[in-house]
CSV table of C-alpha atoms and ligand atoms in Angstrom, one decimal:
chain,number,residue,atom,x,y,z
A,166,ARG,CA,0.9,-0.3,0.0
A,167,GLU,CA,0.9,3.5,-0.9
A,168,LYS,CA,-1.4,5.8,0.8
A,169,LYS,CA,-2.9,5.4,4.7
A,170,TYR,CA,-5.7,3.1,3.2
A,171,ASP,CA,-5.8,0.6,1.1
A,172,TYR,CA,-9.7,1.3,0.0
A,173,LEU,CA,-11.5,4.7,0.6
A,174,ILE,CA,-15.8,4.0,0.9
A,175,VAL,CA,-17.8,6.7,0.0
A,176,GLY,CA,-20.8,5.0,1.2
A,177,ALA,CA,-21.6,2.8,4.0
A,178,GLY,CA,-24.9,0.4,2.7
A,179,LEU,CA,-25.0,-2.9,1.5
A,180,PHE,CA,-22.3,-2.7,-1.4
A,181,GLY,CA,-20.2,-0.8,0.9
A,182,SER,CA,-20.6,-2.3,4.2
A,183,VAL,CA,-19.8,-6.0,2.4
A,184,PHE,CA,-17.1,-4.9,0.5
A,185,ALA,CA,-15.3,-3.2,3.4
A,186,HIS,CA,-16.2,-5.4,5.6
A,187,GLU,CA,-14.6,-9.3,3.3
A,188,MET,CA,-12.1,-6.8,2.1
A,189,THR,CA,-10.9,-6.2,5.4
A,190,LYS,CA,-11.3,-10.2,5.7
A,191,LEU,CA,-8.6,-9.7,3.5
A,192,GLY,CA,-5.9,-8.1,5.3
A,193,LYS,CA,-6.8,-4.5,3.2
A,194,LYS,CA,-7.1,-1.7,5.3
A,195,CYS,CA,-11.5,0.3,4.7
A,196,PHE,CA,-13.0,3.9,5.8
A,197,VAL,CA,-15.8,3.8,4.6
A,198,ILE,CA,-17.5,7.2,4.5
A,199,ASP,CA,-21.2,8.4,4.8
A,200,LYS,CA,-22.2,11.6,4.1
A,201,ARG,CA,-26.1,10.5,6.2
A,202,SER,CA,-25.3,10.9,10.3
A,203,HIS,CA,-26.0,7.3,10.2
A,204,LEU,CA,-24.2,3.6,8.8
A,205,GLY,CA,-26.1,1.4,7.2
A,206,GLY,CA,-27.7,3.6,3.4
A,207,ASN,CA,-31.2,2.7,3.5
A,208,VAL,CA,-31.5,0.1,5.0
A,209,TYR,CA,-31.0,1.9,8.5
A,210,CYS,CA,-34.2,1.6,11.1
A,211,GLU,CA,-34.4,3.3,13.3
A,212,ASN,CA,-36.3,2.5,17.4
A,213,ASN,CA,-38.4,3.9,18.3
A,214,GLU,CA,-40.6,2.8,21.5
A,215,GLY,CA,-38.9,-1.0,20.8
A,216,ILE,CA,-40.0,-0.6,16.9
A,217,ASN,CA,-37.7,-0.5,14.4
A,218,VAL,CA,-38.7,2.2,11.7
A,219,HIS,CA,-37.0,1.3,8.1
A,220,LYS,CA,-37.0,4.9,7.6
A,221,TYR,CA,-35.9,4.7,4.2
A,222,GLY,CA,-38.7,2.7,3.1
A,223,ALA,CA,-40.0,-1.0,3.5
A,224,HIS,CA,-37.1,-3.3,3.3
A,225,ILE,CA,-37.5,-7.8,3.0
A,226,PHE,CA,-34.9,-9.1,3.0
A,227,HIS,CA,-35.6,-12.5,0.2
A,228,THR,CA,-33.5,-14.9,-2.4
A,229,ASN,CA,-32.8,-17.5,-3.9
A,230,ASP,CA,-29.3,-18.1,-3.4
A,231,LYS,CA,-28.4,-19.9,-0.2
A,232,LYS,CA,-24.7,-18.5,-0.3
A,233,ILE,CA,-26.7,-15.0,-0.3
A,234,TRP,CA,-28.9,-16.2,2.5
A,235,ASP,CA,-25.7,-17.8,4.6
A,236,TYR,CA,-24.1,-14.6,4.0
A,237,VAL,CA,-27.3,-12.8,5.9
A,238,ASN,CA,-27.3,-15.2,8.2
A,239,GLN,CA,-23.0,-15.1,9.9
A,240,PHE,CA,-25.0,-11.5,11.2
A,241,ALA,CA,-28.6,-12.1,12.2
A,242,THR,CA,-31.0,-14.7,12.5
A,243,PHE,CA,-33.7,-13.9,10.2
A,244,ASN,CA,-37.6,-13.8,11.2
A,245,ASN,CA,-40.1,-16.1,9.0
A,246,TYR,CA,-42.7,-12.6,8.0
A,247,ILE,CA,-43.6,-13.2,4.4
A,248,ASN,CA,-44.5,-10.4,2.7
A,249,SER,CA,-48.1,-10.6,2.2
A,250,PRO,CA,-49.3,-6.1,0.3
A,251,LEU,CA,-53.0,-6.4,0.2
A,252,SER,CA,-53.9,-3.4,-1.8
A,253,LEU,CA,-57.5,-0.7,-1.6
A,254,SER,CA,-58.5,-0.2,-4.7
A,255,LYS,CA,-62.0,1.9,-5.0
A,256,GLY,CA,-62.8,0.6,-1.7
A,257,LYS,CA,-61.6,-3.0,-2.2
A,258,LEU,CA,-58.9,-4.7,-0.6
A,259,TYR,CA,-56.7,-7.5,-2.4
A,260,ASN,CA,-54.7,-9.4,-2.2
A,261,LEU,CA,-51.5,-9.7,-3.9
A,262,PRO,CA,-49.5,-10.8,-5.6
A,263,PHE,CA,-51.7,-11.7,-8.1
A,264,ASN,CA,-52.4,-14.9,-7.4
A,265,MET,CA,-55.9,-17.7,-6.8
A,266,ASN,CA,-57.5,-15.4,-4.1
A,267,THR,CA,-56.8,-12.1,-5.5
A,268,PHE,CA,-58.5,-13.0,-8.4
A,269,TYR,CA,-61.5,-15.1,-6.2
A,270,GLN,CA,-62.1,-11.1,-4.9
A,271,LEU,CA,-61.8,-9.5,-8.6
A,272,TRP,CA,-64.2,-12.6,-10.1
A,273,GLY,CA,-65.8,-15.1,-7.9
A,274,THR,CA,-62.9,-17.6,-9.5
A,275,LYS,CA,-62.8,-20.7,-7.4
A,276,THR,CA,-60.3,-22.6,-9.2
A,277,PRO,CA,-57.2,-22.3,-11.7
A,278,GLU,CA,-58.9,-23.2,-14.8
A,279,GLU,CA,-61.8,-20.8,-14.9
A,280,ALA,CA,-59.2,-18.1,-13.7
A,281,LYS,CA,-57.3,-18.9,-15.7
A,282,ALA,CA,-59.8,-18.8,-18.6
A,283,VAL,CA,-60.8,-15.0,-17.8
A,284,ILE,CA,-57.1,-13.8,-18.0
A,285,ASP,CA,-56.0,-15.9,-21.4
A,286,ALA,CA,-59.2,-14.2,-23.0
A,287,GLN,CA,-58.6,-10.8,-21.6
A,288,ILE,CA,-54.9,-11.3,-22.8
A,289,GLU,CA,-56.0,-12.9,-26.1
A,290,LYS,CA,-58.1,-9.5,-26.2
A,291,TYR,CA,-55.4,-6.7,-25.0
A,292,GLY,CA,-52.1,-8.2,-25.2
A,293,VAL,CA,-48.9,-7.7,-28.2
A,294,LYS,CA,-46.9,-11.1,-28.8
A,295,SER,CA,-43.8,-8.1,-28.1
A,296,PRO,CA,-44.1,-5.9,-25.2
A,297,LYS,CA,-42.2,-2.8,-26.3
A,298,ASN,CA,-43.8,-0.8,-22.7
A,299,LEU,CA,-45.3,-1.8,-18.5
A,300,GLU,CA,-49.0,-0.8,-19.6
A,301,GLU,CA,-48.0,-4.1,-23.2
A,302,GLN,CA,-46.1,-5.8,-20.4
A,303,ALA,CA,-48.6,-6.4,-17.7
A,304,LEU,CA,-51.9,-6.4,-20.6
A,305,SER,CA,-50.3,-9.1,-22.5
A,306,LEU,CA,-49.4,-10.9,-18.5
A,307,ILE,CA,-52.3,-10.6,-16.9
A,308,GLY,CA,-55.0,-9.0,-18.1
A,309,LYS,CA,-56.9,-5.5,-18.8
A,310,ASP,CA,-58.3,-6.0,-14.8
A,311,ILE,CA,-56.3,-6.5,-13.0
A,312,TYR,CA,-54.3,-3.9,-14.6
A,313,GLU,CA,-56.8,-1.4,-14.9
A,314,THR,CA,-57.7,-2.5,-10.9
A,315,LEU,CA,-53.7,-3.0,-9.7
A,316,ILE,CA,-51.7,-1.7,-11.6
A,317,LYS,CA,-52.4,0.9,-14.0
A,318,GLU,CA,-52.7,3.8,-11.3
A,319,TYR,CA,-49.9,3.0,-8.7
A,320,THR,CA,-47.6,2.4,-10.9
A,321,GLU,CA,-48.2,5.9,-12.4
A,322,LYS,CA,-48.3,7.5,-9.2
A,323,GLN,CA,-45.0,5.7,-7.9
A,324,TRP,CA,-43.1,5.7,-11.6
A,325,GLY,CA,-44.5,9.9,-12.4
A,326,LYS,CA,-44.6,9.5,-15.6
A,327,LYS,CA,-48.0,6.7,-17.7
A,328,ALA,CA,-47.6,3.3,-18.2
A,329,SER,CA,-46.9,2.8,-21.5
A,330,GLU,CA,-44.1,5.8,-20.8
A,331,LEU,CA,-42.4,2.7,-18.1
A,332,PRO,CA,-39.6,-0.3,-19.2
A,333,ALA,CA,-41.4,-3.3,-19.2
A,334,PHE,CA,-39.4,-5.4,-16.8
A,335,ILE,CA,-40.5,-2.7,-14.1
A,336,ILE,CA,-43.8,-5.6,-14.0
A,337,LYS,CA,-42.2,-8.6,-14.7
A,338,ARG,CA,-40.9,-7.8,-10.0
A,339,LEU,CA,-44.3,-9.8,-9.0
A,340,PRO,CA,-45.2,-13.7,-9.5
A,341,VAL,CA,-48.9,-14.2,-11.6
A,342,ARG,CA,-49.9,-18.1,-9.7
A,343,TYR,CA,-51.9,-20.3,-9.5
A,344,THR,CA,-52.6,-21.5,-6.2
A,345,TYR,CA,-54.1,-19.4,-3.6
A,346,ASN,CA,-50.5,-18.2,-2.1
A,347,ASN,CA,-50.8,-14.8,-0.7
A,348,ASN,CA,-46.2,-14.9,-0.6
A,349,TYR,CA,-45.4,-12.0,-2.1
A,350,PHE,CA,-42.4,-13.0,-3.4
A,351,ASN,CA,-40.7,-16.8,-5.2
A,352,ASP,CA,-38.2,-17.2,-3.0
A,353,VAL,CA,-36.7,-19.5,-1.1
A,354,TYR,CA,-36.2,-17.6,1.5
A,355,GLN,CA,-36.8,-14.1,3.0
A,356,GLY,CA,-37.1,-13.0,6.7
A,357,ILE,CA,-36.7,-9.9,8.3
A,358,PRO,CA,-33.6,-9.8,10.9
A,359,ILE,CA,-34.6,-9.7,13.6
A,360,GLY,CA,-33.3,-6.4,16.3
A,361,GLY,CA,-33.7,-5.2,12.7
A,362,TYR,CA,-31.0,-4.2,9.9
A,363,ASN,CA,-28.3,-2.0,12.1
A,364,THR,CA,-27.9,-6.2,13.1
A,365,ILE,CA,-26.4,-7.0,9.7
A,366,ILE,CA,-24.7,-3.4,9.1
A,367,ASN,CA,-22.5,-3.1,12.4
A,368,GLY,CA,-21.2,-7.2,11.8
A,369,LEU,CA,-20.2,-5.9,8.7
A,370,LEU,CA,-18.7,-2.9,10.0
A,371,GLU,CA,-17.2,-3.8,13.0
A,372,GLY,CA,-13.5,-3.1,13.4
A,373,ILE,CA,-14.0,-1.6,11.0
A,374,GLU,CA,-13.1,2.9,10.8
A,375,THR,CA,-16.2,4.7,9.9
A,376,LYS,CA,-17.0,7.9,9.5
A,377,THR,CA,-20.5,9.7,8.7
A,378,ASN,CA,-21.4,13.5,8.6
A,379,VAL,CA,-18.9,13.3,5.7
A,380,ASP,CA,-19.7,14.0,1.9
A,381,PHE,CA,-17.3,13.2,-0.1
A,382,PHE,CA,-17.6,16.4,-3.2
A,383,SER,CA,-17.1,18.4,-0.3
A,384,GLU,CA,-13.5,17.4,0.4
A,385,ARG,CA,-13.0,15.4,-2.6
A,386,GLU,CA,-9.5,15.3,-3.0
A,387,SER,CA,-8.1,15.3,-0.3
A,388,LEU,CA,-9.2,12.4,0.8
A,389,SER,CA,-9.2,10.5,-2.6
A,390,SER,CA,-5.3,11.2,-1.9
A,391,ILE,CA,-6.1,9.2,1.6
A,392,ALA,CA,-6.0,5.5,-0.9
A,393,ASP,CA,-5.2,3.7,-3.0
A,394,LYS,CA,-8.7,2.7,-4.4
A,395,ILE,CA,-12.2,4.4,-4.7
A,396,VAL,CA,-15.4,2.5,-3.9
A,397,TYR,CA,-17.7,4.4,-5.2
A,398,THR,CA,-22.0,3.8,-4.4
A,399,GLY,CA,-22.8,7.2,-4.7
A,400,LYS,CA,-24.7,8.6,-8.0
A,401,ILE,CA,-23.2,8.2,-11.5
A,402,ASP,CA,-23.5,11.4,-12.5
A,403,GLU,CA,-22.9,13.1,-10.0
A,404,PHE,CA,-19.2,11.3,-10.2
A,405,PHE,CA,-19.0,13.5,-13.4
A,406,ASP,CA,-20.4,16.0,-12.7
A,407,TYR,CA,-23.7,15.9,-14.6
A,408,LYS,CA,-22.0,15.8,-18.5
A,409,TYR,CA,-23.8,13.5,-19.9
A,410,GLY,CA,-26.4,15.7,-18.5
A,411,ALA,CA,-28.8,15.0,-14.9
A,412,LEU,CA,-29.7,10.7,-14.8
A,413,GLU,CA,-33.6,11.3,-13.9
A,414,TYR,CA,-34.6,8.9,-10.2
A,415,ARG,CA,-37.7,8.7,-8.2
A,416,SER,CA,-37.5,10.6,-4.8
A,417,LEU,CA,-40.1,8.9,-2.4
A,418,ARG,CA,-41.4,11.2,1.0
A,419,PHE,CA,-42.0,9.4,3.8
A,420,GLU,CA,-44.6,11.3,6.4
A,421,ASN,CA,-44.2,8.8,9.7
A,422,GLN,CA,-46.4,8.7,12.1
A,423,TRP,CA,-47.1,8.0,15.4
A,424,HIS,CA,-50.6,6.0,16.6
A,425,GLU,CA,-52.2,5.3,20.2
A,426,MET,CA,-53.4,2.3,19.5
A,427,GLN,CA,-51.8,-1.2,19.0
A,428,ASN,CA,-52.8,-2.6,15.5
A,429,TYR,CA,-53.9,0.0,12.7
A,430,GLN,CA,-54.3,-1.7,9.7
A,431,GLY,CA,-53.4,-5.7,10.4
A,432,ASN,CA,-50.9,-5.8,8.2
A,433,ALA,CA,-46.7,-4.1,7.7
A,434,VAL,CA,-47.7,-3.6,3.9
A,435,VAL,CA,-51.3,-2.1,2.5
A,436,ASN,CA,-50.8,-0.4,-0.8
A,437,TYR,CA,-52.9,1.8,-2.0
A,438,ASN,CA,-53.7,1.2,-6.2
A,439,ASP,CA,-56.1,4.4,-7.1
A,440,SER,CA,-54.5,7.6,-8.1
A,441,GLU,CA,-57.0,10.4,-5.5
A,442,TYR,CA,-54.4,8.2,-2.1
A,443,LYS,CA,-50.8,10.6,-3.1
A,444,PHE,CA,-49.7,8.3,-1.7
A,445,THR,CA,-48.5,4.4,-2.4
A,446,ARG,CA,-48.7,2.5,0.4
A,447,ILE,CA,-49.3,2.7,4.3
A,448,ILE,CA,-46.0,0.6,5.9
A,449,GLU,CA,-46.7,-0.3,9.4
A,450,HIS,CA,-43.4,-1.5,11.1
A,451,LYS,CA,-44.8,-2.9,13.9
A,452,HIS,CA,-45.6,-5.9,11.9
A,453,PHE,CA,-42.1,-6.8,10.2
A,454,GLU,CA,-41.1,-7.6,13.4
A,455,PHE,CA,-44.4,-9.3,15.3
A,456,GLY,CA,-44.4,-6.9,16.9
A,457,THR,CA,-47.1,-6.5,20.4
A,458,GLN,CA,-46.5,-3.6,21.5
A,459,LYS,CA,-49.0,-1.0,22.9
A,460,ASN,CA,-48.8,1.7,20.0
A,461,THR,CA,-47.6,1.9,16.1
A,462,ILE,CA,-45.7,3.7,13.9
A,463,ILE,CA,-47.1,3.6,10.2
A,464,THR,CA,-45.5,5.9,7.4
A,465,LYS,CA,-47.2,7.0,4.2
A,466,GLU,CA,-45.4,6.5,1.5
A,467,TYR,CA,-45.3,9.5,-1.7
A,468,PRO,CA,-43.1,9.4,-4.5
A,469,GLU,CA,-41.6,12.0,-5.7
A,470,ASN,CA,-39.5,14.0,-8.3
A,471,TRP,CA,-36.1,14.2,-7.7
A,472,ASP,CA,-34.2,17.2,-7.6
A,473,LYS,CA,-30.6,17.6,-6.2
A,474,SER,CA,-31.9,18.4,-3.4
A,475,LYS,CA,-33.5,15.3,-2.0
A,476,GLU,CA,-31.8,11.7,-2.2
A,477,ALA,CA,-32.1,9.2,-4.7
A,478,TYR,CA,-34.3,6.7,-4.4
A,479,TYR,CA,-35.3,4.6,-7.7
A,480,PRO,CA,-32.7,5.2,-11.1
A,481,ILE,CA,-35.7,5.3,-14.8
A,482,ASN,CA,-34.2,2.6,-16.5
A,483,ASN,CA,-36.0,3.7,-19.7
A,484,ASP,CA,-33.9,4.4,-23.3
A,485,VAL,CA,-32.9,8.2,-23.0
A,486,ASN,CA,-31.4,7.1,-19.1
A,487,GLN,CA,-30.3,3.8,-20.2
A,488,GLN,CA,-28.8,5.6,-23.1
A,489,LYS,CA,-26.7,7.9,-20.6
A,490,PHE,CA,-25.7,5.6,-18.0
A,491,LYS,CA,-23.8,4.5,-20.5
A,492,GLN,CA,-22.0,7.3,-21.4
A,493,TYR,CA,-21.3,7.5,-18.3
A,494,LYS,CA,-19.9,4.0,-17.6
A,495,GLU,CA,-17.9,3.6,-19.7
A,496,ASP,CA,-15.9,6.6,-18.1
A,497,ALA,CA,-16.1,4.8,-14.7
A,498,LEU,CA,-14.7,1.5,-15.9
A,499,ALA,CA,-11.1,4.2,-17.7
A,500,LEU,CA,-10.9,4.6,-13.9
A,501,LYS,CA,-8.6,1.9,-12.9
A,502,ASN,CA,-8.9,3.0,-9.0
A,503,VAL,CA,-12.3,3.1,-8.8
A,504,ILE,CA,-14.7,1.3,-8.6
A,505,PHE,CA,-18.8,1.7,-8.7
A,506,GLY,CA,-21.0,-0.3,-7.0
A,507,GLY,CA,-25.6,-0.2,-5.6
A,508,ARG,CA,-27.9,1.0,-6.3
A,509,LEU,CA,-26.5,4.0,-7.5
A,510,ALA,CA,-23.2,4.0,-8.5
A,511,GLU,CA,-24.5,0.8,-11.2
A,512,TYR,CA,-28.0,2.9,-11.8
A,513,ARG,CA,-29.9,-0.4,-11.5
A,514,TYR,CA,-33.8,-1.2,-9.4
A,515,TYR,CA,-31.3,-3.8,-7.3
A,516,ASP,CA,-32.7,-5.1,-4.3
A,517,MET,CA,-30.7,-7.0,-0.9
A,518,HIS,CA,-29.3,-9.4,-1.8
A,519,GLN,CA,-28.3,-9.0,-5.5
A,520,ILE,CA,-26.8,-6.0,-3.7
A,521,ILE,CA,-24.5,-8.5,-1.9
A,522,ALA,CA,-23.8,-10.4,-4.7
A,523,SER,CA,-22.8,-7.7,-6.8
A,524,SER,CA,-20.2,-6.3,-3.8
A,525,LEU,CA,-18.7,-10.0,-2.7
A,526,LYS,CA,-18.0,-10.7,-6.9
A,527,LYS,CA,-16.2,-7.7,-7.2
A,528,VAL,CA,-14.5,-8.3,-4.8
A,529,GLU,CA,-13.1,-12.1,-5.5
A,530,GLU,CA,-12.3,-10.0,-8.9
A,531,MET,CA,-10.4,-7.9,-7.7
A,532,HIS,CA,-9.1,-10.1,-5.3
A,533,LYS,CA,-8.2,-12.4,-8.1
A,534,LYS,CA,-6.3,-9.6,-9.3
A,535,ASN,CA,-4.8,-9.1,-6.9
A,536,LEU,CA,-3.2,-12.7,-6.9
A,537,THR,CA,-1.9,-12.2,-10.3
A,538,ILE,CA,0.0,-8.7,-10.1
B,294,LIG,N1,-47.5,-2.7,-8.7
B,294,LIG,C1,-48.3,-2.4,-8.9
B,294,LIG,N2,-49.2,-2.5,-7.6
B,294,LIG,C2,-48.7,-2.8,-6.6
B,294,LIG,C3,-47.6,-3.2,-6.7
B,294,LIG,C4,-46.4,-3.1,-7.8
B,294,LIG,O1,-48.9,-2.3,-10.6
B,294,LIG,O2,-49.9,-2.8,-5.5
B,294,LIG,C5,-45.7,-2.0,-9.9
B,294,LIG,C6,-45.5,-1.4,-10.0
B,294,LIG,O3,-45.5,-0.8,-11.2
B,294,LIG,C7,-44.3,-1.3,-8.8
B,294,LIG,C8,-44.1,-2.1,-9.3
B,294,LIG,O4,-44.7,-3.1,-9.2
B,294,LIG,O5,-43.4,-0.1,-9.9
B,294,LIG,C9,-42.7,-3.2,-8.6
B,294,LIG,O6,-43.7,-3.4,-7.7
B,294,LIG,P1,-42.4,-3.7,-5.4
B,294,LIG,O7,-43.8,-4.1,-4.8
B,294,LIG,O8,-41.7,-4.4,-6.7
B,294,LIG,O9,-41.3,-2.5,-5.8
B,294,LIG,P2,-41.1,-1.9,-4.2
B,294,LIG,O10,-41.2,-2.1,-3.4
B,294,LIG,O11,-39.2,-2.2,-4.7
B,294,LIG,O12,-41.3,0.1,-4.7
């Protein structure tokens, strides 16, 4: 090592924390900074009256990959929470994801054959062979009734764009199932870490030098000179001073309410499909951990346009933005001493398990390179 640290890690979210943990194990000296007043990025929870409040939006861990599951289980034990959100549409509640319960609630169909007949007829009528946007994708996957009852308005307020202007892949995240199964995910492993996500972050960063309230961009030169390499997990366009133009993101505003009652909505997640509600969902945090506290805390989640004063939550991966991102990525690849990783630096709609996998892969790549030098 020529400098004080092998790695300066900008951003203490999952990508950065996993990277720091693994590199430290390999004998590298890491320094993790974050502009916020705490570590953990968006998985950070704030404990309030014994309830872990998912401060930057609900996080439910799920993966099909045993390696990733074992990895997180080193740091926390997971409970058996299964995400089964409901969606309120025009005064009625429906089960999600789209499954036999939903179909029964919509059409009264009782068997898979009956439900399939309704859906297939609608797909036949409104679907297209190769869907080019979210609307076409939804109509081809699940038909008009579900699209209009549970998808269109939710999607358009979530993204602030017409469903016909959004990429198709977004809706493919949701399962369609001909069983009475309200599990939102198809993955083999799922749960919420007992003690909250901070337990995992603390485990990952134990014994590693960290500093919060540090804005990389306000001390860019001096910070860049203290380590051989930089791991950057912030917005890739900001790193390059928006030289190809700003990438688009969707932001969120969280409105937290404390209620003097034990149980506000009976479920951790209730989506609000209709556009008359400006929020997309209400999260009741205690239900992620089967909490029995006397009171409850709920969060209404309002999607918002992003600007430089706000947090960037979702990349908007449409063609225009992907083209811009490609230019940034080329520049990023040319920088040999900077590694770009995570949702914002890779401009990808990553889930937690995917970020961990991507970070572990990066460490492995770097490690192999070091060995061959
Ligand atoms: N979606 C929808 N209706 C719902 C829930 C989700 O149409 O009740 C669509 C919407 O387009 C959303 C996408 O499915 O952006 C992915 O939803 P998911 O719950 O995976 O999003 P996240 O929890 O990451 O915000």
